[in-house]
Short mmCIF file of C-alpha atoms in Angstrom, two decimals:
data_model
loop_
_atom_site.label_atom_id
_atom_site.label_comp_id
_atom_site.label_asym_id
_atom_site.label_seq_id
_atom_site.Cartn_x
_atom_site.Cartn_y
_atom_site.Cartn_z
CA UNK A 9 13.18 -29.21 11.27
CA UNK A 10 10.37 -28.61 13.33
CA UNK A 11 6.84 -26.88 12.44
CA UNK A 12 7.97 -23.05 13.53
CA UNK A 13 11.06 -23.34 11.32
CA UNK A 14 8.91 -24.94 8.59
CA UNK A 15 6.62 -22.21 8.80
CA UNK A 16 9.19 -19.19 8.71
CA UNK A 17 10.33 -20.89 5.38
CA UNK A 18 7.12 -21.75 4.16
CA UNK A 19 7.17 -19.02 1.41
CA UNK A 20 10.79 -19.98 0.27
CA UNK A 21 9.82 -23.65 0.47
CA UNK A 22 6.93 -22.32 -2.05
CA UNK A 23 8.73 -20.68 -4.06
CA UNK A 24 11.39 -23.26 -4.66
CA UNK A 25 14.69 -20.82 -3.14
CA UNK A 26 15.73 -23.22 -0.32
CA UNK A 27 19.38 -24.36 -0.59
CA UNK A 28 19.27 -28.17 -1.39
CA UNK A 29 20.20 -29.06 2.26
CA UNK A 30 17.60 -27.49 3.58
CA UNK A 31 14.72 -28.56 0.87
CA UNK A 32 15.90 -31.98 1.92
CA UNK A 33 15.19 -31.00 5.63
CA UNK A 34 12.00 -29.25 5.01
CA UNK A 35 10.49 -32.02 3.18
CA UNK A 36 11.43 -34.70 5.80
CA UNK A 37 9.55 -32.71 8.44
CA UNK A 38 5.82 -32.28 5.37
CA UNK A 39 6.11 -36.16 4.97
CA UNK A 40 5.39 -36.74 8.78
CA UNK A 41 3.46 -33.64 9.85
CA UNK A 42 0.20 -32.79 8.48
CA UNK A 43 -0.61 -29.38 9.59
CA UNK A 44 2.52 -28.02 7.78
CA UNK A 45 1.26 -30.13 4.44
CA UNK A 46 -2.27 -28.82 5.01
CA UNK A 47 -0.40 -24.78 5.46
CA UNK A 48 1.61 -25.61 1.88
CA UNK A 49 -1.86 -26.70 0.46
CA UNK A 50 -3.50 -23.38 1.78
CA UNK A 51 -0.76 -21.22 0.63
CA UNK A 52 -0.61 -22.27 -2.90
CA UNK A 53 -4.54 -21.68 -3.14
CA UNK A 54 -4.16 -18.31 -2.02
CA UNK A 55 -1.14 -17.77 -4.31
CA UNK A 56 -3.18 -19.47 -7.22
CA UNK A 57 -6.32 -17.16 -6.13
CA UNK A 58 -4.00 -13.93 -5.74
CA UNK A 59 -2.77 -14.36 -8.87
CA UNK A 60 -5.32 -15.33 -10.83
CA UNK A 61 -7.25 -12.58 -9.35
CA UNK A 62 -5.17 -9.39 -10.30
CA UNK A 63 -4.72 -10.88 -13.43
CA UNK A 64 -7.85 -10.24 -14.40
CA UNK A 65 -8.14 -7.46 -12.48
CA UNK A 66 -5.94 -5.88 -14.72
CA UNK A 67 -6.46 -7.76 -18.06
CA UNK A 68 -8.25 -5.43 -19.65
CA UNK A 69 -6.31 -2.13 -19.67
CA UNK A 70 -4.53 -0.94 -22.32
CA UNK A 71 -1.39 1.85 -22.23
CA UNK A 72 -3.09 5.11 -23.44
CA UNK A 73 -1.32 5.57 -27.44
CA UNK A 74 -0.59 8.93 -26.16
CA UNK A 75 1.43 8.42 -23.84
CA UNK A 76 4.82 7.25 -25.76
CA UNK A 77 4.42 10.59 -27.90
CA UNK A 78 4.30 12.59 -24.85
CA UNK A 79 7.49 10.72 -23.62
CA UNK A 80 9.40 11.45 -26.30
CA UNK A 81 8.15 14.80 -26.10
CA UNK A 82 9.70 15.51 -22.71
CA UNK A 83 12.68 13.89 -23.43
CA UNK A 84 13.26 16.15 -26.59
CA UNK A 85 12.87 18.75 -24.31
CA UNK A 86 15.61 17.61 -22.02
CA UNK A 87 19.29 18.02 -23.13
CA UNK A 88 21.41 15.49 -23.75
CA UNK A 89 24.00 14.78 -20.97
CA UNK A 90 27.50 14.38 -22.16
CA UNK A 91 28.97 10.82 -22.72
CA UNK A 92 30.58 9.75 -19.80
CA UNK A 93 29.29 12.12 -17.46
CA UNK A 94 26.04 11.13 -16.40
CA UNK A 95 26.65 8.19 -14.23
CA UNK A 96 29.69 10.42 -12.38
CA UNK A 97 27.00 13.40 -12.22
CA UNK A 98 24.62 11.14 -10.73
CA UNK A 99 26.92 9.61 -8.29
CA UNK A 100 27.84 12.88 -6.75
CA UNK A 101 24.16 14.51 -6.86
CA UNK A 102 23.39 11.24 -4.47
CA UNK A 103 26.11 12.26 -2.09
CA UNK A 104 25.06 16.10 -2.31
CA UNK A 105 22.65 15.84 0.51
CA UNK A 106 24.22 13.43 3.03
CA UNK A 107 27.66 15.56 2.72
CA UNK A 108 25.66 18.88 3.34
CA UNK A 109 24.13 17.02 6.45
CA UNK A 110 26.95 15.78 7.95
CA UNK A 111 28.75 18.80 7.11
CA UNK A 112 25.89 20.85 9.07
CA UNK A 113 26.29 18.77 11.76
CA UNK A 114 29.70 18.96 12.29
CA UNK A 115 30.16 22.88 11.90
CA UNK A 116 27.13 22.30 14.89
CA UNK A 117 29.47 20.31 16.53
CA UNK A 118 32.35 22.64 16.75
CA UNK A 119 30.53 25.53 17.43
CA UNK A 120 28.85 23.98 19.82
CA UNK A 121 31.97 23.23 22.09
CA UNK A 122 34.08 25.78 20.65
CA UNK A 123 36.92 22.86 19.82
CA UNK A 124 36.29 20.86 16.70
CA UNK A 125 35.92 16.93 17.27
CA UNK A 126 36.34 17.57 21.45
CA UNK A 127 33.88 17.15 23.15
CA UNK A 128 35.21 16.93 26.89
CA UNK A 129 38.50 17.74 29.05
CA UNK A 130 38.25 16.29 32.40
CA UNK A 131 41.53 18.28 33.25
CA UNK A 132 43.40 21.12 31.77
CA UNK A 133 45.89 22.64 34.36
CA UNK A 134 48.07 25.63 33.24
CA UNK A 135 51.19 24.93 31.70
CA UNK A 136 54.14 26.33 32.31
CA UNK A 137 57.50 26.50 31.08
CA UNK A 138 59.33 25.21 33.68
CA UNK A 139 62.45 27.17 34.84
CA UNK A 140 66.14 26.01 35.04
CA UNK A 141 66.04 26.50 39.38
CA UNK A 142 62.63 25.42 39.51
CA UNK A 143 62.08 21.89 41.68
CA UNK A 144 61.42 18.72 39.46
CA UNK A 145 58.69 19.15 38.01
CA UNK A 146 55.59 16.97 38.89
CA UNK A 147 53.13 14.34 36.92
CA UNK A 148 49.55 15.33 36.33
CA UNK A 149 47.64 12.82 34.44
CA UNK A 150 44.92 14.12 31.93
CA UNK A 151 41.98 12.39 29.96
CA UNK A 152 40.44 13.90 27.01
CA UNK A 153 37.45 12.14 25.33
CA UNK A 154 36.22 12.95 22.07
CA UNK A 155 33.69 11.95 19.43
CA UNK A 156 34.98 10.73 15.97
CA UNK A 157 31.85 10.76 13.38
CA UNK A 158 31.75 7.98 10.68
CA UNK A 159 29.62 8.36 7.66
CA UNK A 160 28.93 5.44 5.67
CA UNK A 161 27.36 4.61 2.99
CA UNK A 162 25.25 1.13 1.57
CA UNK A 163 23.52 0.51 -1.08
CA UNK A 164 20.27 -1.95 -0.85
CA UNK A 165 19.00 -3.24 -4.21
CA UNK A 166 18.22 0.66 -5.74
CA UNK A 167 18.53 2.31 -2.48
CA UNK A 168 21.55 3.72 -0.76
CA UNK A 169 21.33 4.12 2.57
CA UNK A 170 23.07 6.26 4.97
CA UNK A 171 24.14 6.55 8.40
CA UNK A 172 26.18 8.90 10.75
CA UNK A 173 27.67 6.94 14.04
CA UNK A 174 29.75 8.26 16.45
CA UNK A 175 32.60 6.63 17.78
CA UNK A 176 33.78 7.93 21.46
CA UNK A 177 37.86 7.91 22.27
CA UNK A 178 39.16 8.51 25.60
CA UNK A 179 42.81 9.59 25.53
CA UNK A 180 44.86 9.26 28.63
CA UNK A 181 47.84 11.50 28.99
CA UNK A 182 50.46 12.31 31.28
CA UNK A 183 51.72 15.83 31.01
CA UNK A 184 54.79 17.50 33.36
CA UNK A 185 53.89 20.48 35.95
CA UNK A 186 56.45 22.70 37.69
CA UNK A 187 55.64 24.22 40.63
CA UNK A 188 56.32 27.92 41.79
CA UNK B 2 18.26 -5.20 -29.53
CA UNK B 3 19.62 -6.71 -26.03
CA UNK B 4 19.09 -5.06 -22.55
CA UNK B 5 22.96 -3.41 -23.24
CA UNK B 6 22.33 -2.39 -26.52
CA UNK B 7 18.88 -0.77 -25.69
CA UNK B 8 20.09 0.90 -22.64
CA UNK B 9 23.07 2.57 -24.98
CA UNK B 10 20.60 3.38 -27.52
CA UNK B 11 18.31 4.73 -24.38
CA UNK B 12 21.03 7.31 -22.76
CA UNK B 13 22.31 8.48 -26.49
CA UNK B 14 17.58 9.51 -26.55
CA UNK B 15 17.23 7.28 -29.46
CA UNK B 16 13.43 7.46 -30.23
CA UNK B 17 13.45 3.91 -31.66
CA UNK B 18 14.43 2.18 -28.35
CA UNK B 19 12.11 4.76 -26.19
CA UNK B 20 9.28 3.33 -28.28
CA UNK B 21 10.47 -0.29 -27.62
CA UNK B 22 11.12 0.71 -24.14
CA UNK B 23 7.52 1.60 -23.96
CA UNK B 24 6.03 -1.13 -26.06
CA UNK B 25 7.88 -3.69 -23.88
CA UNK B 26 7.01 -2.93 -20.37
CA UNK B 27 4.35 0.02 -20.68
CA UNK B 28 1.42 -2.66 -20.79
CA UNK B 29 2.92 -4.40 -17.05
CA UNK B 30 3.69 -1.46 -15.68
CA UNK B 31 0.63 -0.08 -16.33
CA UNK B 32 -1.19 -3.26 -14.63
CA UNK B 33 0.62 -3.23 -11.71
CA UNK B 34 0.59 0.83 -11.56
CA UNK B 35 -3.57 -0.35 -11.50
CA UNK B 36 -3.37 -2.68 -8.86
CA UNK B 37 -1.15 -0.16 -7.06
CA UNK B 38 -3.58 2.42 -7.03
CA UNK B 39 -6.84 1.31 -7.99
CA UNK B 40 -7.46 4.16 -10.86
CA UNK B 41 -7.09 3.73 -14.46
CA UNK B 42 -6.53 7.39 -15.04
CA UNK B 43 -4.25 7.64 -12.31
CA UNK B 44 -2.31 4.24 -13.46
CA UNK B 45 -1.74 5.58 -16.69
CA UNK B 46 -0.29 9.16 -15.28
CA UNK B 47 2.10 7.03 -12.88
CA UNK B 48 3.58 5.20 -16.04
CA UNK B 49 4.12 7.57 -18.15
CA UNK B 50 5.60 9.84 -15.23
CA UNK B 51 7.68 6.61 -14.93
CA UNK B 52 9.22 6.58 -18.18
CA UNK B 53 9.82 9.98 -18.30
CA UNK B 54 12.18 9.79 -14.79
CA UNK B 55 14.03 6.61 -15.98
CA UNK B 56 14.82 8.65 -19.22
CA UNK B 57 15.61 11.42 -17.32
CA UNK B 58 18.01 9.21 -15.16
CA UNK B 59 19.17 6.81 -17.29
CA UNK B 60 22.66 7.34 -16.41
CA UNK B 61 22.23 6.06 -12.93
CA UNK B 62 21.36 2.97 -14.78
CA UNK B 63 23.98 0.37 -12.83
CA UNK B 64 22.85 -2.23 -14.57
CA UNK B 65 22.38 -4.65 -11.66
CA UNK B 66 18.86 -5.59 -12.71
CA UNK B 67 16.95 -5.76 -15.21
CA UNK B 68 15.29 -2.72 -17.23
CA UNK B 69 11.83 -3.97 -15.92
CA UNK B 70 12.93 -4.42 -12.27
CA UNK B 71 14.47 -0.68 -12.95
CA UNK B 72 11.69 0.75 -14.10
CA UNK B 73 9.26 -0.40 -11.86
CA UNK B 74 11.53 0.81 -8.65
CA UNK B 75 10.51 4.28 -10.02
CA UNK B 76 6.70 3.30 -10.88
CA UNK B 77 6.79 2.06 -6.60
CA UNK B 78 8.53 5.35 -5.57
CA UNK B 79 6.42 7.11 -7.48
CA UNK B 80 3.07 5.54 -5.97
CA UNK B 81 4.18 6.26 -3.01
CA UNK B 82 4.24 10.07 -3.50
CA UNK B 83 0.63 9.22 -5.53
CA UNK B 84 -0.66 8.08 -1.88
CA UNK B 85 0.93 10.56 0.53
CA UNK B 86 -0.02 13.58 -2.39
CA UNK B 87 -4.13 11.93 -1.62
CA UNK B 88 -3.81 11.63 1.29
CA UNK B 89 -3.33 15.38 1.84
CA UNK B 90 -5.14 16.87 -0.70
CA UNK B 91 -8.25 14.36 -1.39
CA UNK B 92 -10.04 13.32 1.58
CA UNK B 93 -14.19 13.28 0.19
CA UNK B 94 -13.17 10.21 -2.09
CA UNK B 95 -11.60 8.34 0.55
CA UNK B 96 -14.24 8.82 3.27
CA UNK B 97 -16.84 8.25 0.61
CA UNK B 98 -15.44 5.16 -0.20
CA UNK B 99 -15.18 3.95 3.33
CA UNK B 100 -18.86 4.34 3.63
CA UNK B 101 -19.73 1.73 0.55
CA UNK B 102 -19.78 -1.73 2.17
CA UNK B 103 -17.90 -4.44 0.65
CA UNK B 104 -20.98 -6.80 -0.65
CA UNK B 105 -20.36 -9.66 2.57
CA UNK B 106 -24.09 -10.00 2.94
CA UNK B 107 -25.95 -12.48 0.86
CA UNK B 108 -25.16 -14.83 -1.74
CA UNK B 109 -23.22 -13.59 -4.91
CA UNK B 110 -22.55 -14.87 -8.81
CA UNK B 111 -19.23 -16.04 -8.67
CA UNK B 112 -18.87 -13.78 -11.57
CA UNK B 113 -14.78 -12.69 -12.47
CA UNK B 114 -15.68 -9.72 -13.81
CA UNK B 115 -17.20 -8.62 -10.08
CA UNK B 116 -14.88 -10.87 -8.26
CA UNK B 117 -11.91 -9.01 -9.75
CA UNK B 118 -13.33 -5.28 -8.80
CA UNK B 119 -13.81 -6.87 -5.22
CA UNK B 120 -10.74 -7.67 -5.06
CA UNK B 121 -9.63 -4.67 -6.05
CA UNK B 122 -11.81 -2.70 -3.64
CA UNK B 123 -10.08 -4.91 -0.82
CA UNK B 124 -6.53 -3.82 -2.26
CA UNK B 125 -7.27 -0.51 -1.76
CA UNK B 126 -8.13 -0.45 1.21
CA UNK B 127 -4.96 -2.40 2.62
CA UNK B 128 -1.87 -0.03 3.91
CA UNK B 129 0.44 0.57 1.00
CA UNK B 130 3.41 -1.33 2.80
CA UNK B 131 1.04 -4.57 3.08
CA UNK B 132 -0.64 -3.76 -0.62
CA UNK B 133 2.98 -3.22 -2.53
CA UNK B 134 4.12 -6.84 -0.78
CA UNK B 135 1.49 -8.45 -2.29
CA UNK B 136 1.46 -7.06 -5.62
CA UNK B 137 5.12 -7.69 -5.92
CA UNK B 138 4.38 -11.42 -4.91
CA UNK B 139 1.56 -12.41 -6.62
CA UNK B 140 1.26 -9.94 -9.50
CA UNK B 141 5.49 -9.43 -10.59
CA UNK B 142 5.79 -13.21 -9.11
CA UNK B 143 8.79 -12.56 -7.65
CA UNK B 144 11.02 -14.25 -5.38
CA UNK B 145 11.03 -13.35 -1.28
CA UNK B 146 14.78 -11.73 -1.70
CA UNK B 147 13.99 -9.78 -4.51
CA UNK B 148 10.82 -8.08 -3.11
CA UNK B 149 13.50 -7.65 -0.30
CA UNK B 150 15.98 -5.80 -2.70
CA UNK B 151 13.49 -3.76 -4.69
CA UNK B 152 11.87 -2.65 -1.10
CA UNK B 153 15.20 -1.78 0.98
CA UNK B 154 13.57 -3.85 3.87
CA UNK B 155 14.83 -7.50 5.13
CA UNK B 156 13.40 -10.72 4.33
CA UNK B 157 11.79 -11.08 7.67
CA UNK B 158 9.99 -7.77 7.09
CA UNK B 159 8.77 -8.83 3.65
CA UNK B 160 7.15 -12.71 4.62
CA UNK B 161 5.93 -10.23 7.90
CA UNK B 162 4.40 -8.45 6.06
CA UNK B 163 3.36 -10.75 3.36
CA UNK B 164 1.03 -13.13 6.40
CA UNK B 165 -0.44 -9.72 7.50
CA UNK B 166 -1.56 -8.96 3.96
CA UNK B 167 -2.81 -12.24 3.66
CA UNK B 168 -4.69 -12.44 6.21
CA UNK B 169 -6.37 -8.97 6.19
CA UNK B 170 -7.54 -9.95 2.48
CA UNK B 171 -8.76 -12.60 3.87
CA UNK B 172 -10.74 -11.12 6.36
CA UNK B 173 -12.17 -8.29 3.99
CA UNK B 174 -12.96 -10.81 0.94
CA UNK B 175 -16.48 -12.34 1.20
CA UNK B 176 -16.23 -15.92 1.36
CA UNK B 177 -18.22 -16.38 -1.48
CA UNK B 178 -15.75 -15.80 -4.18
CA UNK B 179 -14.10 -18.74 -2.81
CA UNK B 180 -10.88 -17.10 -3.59
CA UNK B 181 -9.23 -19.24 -0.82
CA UNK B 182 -10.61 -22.37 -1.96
CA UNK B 183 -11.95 -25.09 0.79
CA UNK B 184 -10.00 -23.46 3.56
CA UNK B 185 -11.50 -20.16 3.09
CA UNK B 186 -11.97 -17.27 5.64
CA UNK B 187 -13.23 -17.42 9.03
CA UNK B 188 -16.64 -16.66 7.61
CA UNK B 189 -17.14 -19.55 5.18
CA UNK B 190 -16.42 -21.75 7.80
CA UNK B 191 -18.69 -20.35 10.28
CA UNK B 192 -21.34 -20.02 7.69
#
């Protein structure tokens, strides 16, 4: 381990969350290098200062007796959900918003290019039925391309995050022309 | 009565468990809603608007962390809304502030009581991304990962943003409070 990688687990290293392996590394490289000793020195002084500091910033304040009263007040005024319920209600009144989104922006989509999904046709010749004395009829190669959008869903500690992406297709297709 | 048990007790609005709810975490969520802020009044608002929304959403309770780490999600969200709701409404307080120097000249008591409202004054005036990072750390003592998880941003954001912090306290604290110890600010060691 060298002093960069040292440093960019310094706070880790501090806080005692390095695999064993790695510990094991990390303290190898303090014993011989002094400027990452004297950085593990420094940070544990500010952490001890930081600490020490909003803790008495803070000591001294007290949770107004009021306040629990005027909780239970607003929760008397709230009706009870049904057991069961809540967490499915929940679930689905996260999803209300990113469904009405990428609903929007699909109905956008399609009205937009008048197909649904399509988004280009390099070639669209005629078709025709071809007839019983008509010549053979001939090859014509077509490629469509098209957009498929893919919304997913994460969640991140207590936050779900979202994203649209769109995934292009090209299609390549051979369809039969008969002449006049 | 266990986390399980209390959250039960909490979704069935039994008034028993709200007040141990409250009794429990109201005093450190308070603190930190302080330190988040810097207004008692204000502090005091934000937790009990805090226990109101986890009541209200106890259901969404997954059970993934613990009640504390729970609740004070919603004490950080709300904050937020605290900041961006003075930011557009009160501006008089904040320019006013800007205007009172932080006491750098001249010697000072190394008393806690005025050493703890310095720092205070310094944490306010820190960006709320760099001032939640550091309350989380050094306040909630928690780990780099779970400052991660509770903030939806990546490790490498949070230890980014952690040095940043760091050093802009540094560089706004006067170096006599020593907070830093021998290897201070810039300006005890040019002093």
């Amino acid at each position: 381990m060298n002093c960069p990688q040292f440093q960019d687990l310094l706070f880790e290293y501090l806080e005692g969350s390095l695999a064993p392996a790695i510990r094991d590394s990390a303290d190898a490289h303090l014993s011989s290098c002094p400027a990452c000793r004297q950085a593990v020195r420094q940070q544990t002084q500010i952490a001890r200062s930081f600490s020490r500091g909003f803790q008495q910033a803070a000591q001294t304040l007290a949770l107004r007796p009021d306040i629990q009263r005027r909780v239970l007040a607003a929760l008397q005024a709230e009706p009870v959900p049904p057991p069961g319920q809540a967490g499915v209600l929940a679930w689905w009144q996260r999803l209300v918003w990113p469904v009405a989104i990428t609903a929007a922006l699909l109905l956008g989509t399609a009205l937009m290019t008048g197909v649904p999904f399509s988004s280009r046709v390099s070639v669209i010749p005629p078709v025709r039925l071809a007839r019983r004395d008509a010549p053979a009829p001939t090859p014509v190669s077509i490629r469509l391309s098209y957009c498929v959008p893919t919304y997913t869903f994460r969640q991140n500690g207590n936050t779900v995050i979202d994203s649209l992406t769109c995934n292009p297709r090209v299609v390549d297709q051979t369809i039969w022309l008969s002449s006049k | 009565m266990d986390e399980q048990e209390l959250i039960a007790a909490l979704r069935s609005r039994d008034p028993a468990a709200v007040q141990e709810l409250v009794e429990t975490c109201g005093q450190r969520l308070l603190r930190s809603a302080f330190l988040l802020c810097g207004n008692e009044t204000e502090a005091q608002d934000l937790v009990q608007d805090t226990f109101v929304q986890a009541f209200q959403s106890i259901g969404r309770f997954g059970g993934r962390s613990s009640v504390y780490t729970w609740l004070h999600a919603i004490l950080l969200n709300l904050s937020r809304h605290y900041h961006r709701d003075r930011k557009r409404i009160v501006c008089d307080d904040e320019l006013a502030r800007r205007d009172v120097p932080l006491p750098e000249e001249g010697p000072l008591p190394l008393d806690a009581g005025l050493a703890s409202s310095v720092l205070t004054e310094a944490l306010g005036r820190l960006s709320v991304p760099h001032r939640e990072v550091l309350i989380l750390r050094f306040y909630e003592d928690m780990k780099i990962h779970e400052i991660a998880s509770q903030l939806g941003i990546s490790c490498g954001t949070v230890k980014s943003r952690l040095h940043y912090a760091i050093a802009e306290m540094q560089k706004l604290l006067p170096g006599e409070l020593n907070l830093f110890g021998a290897h201070g600010t810039k300006e005890t060691e040019r002093r």
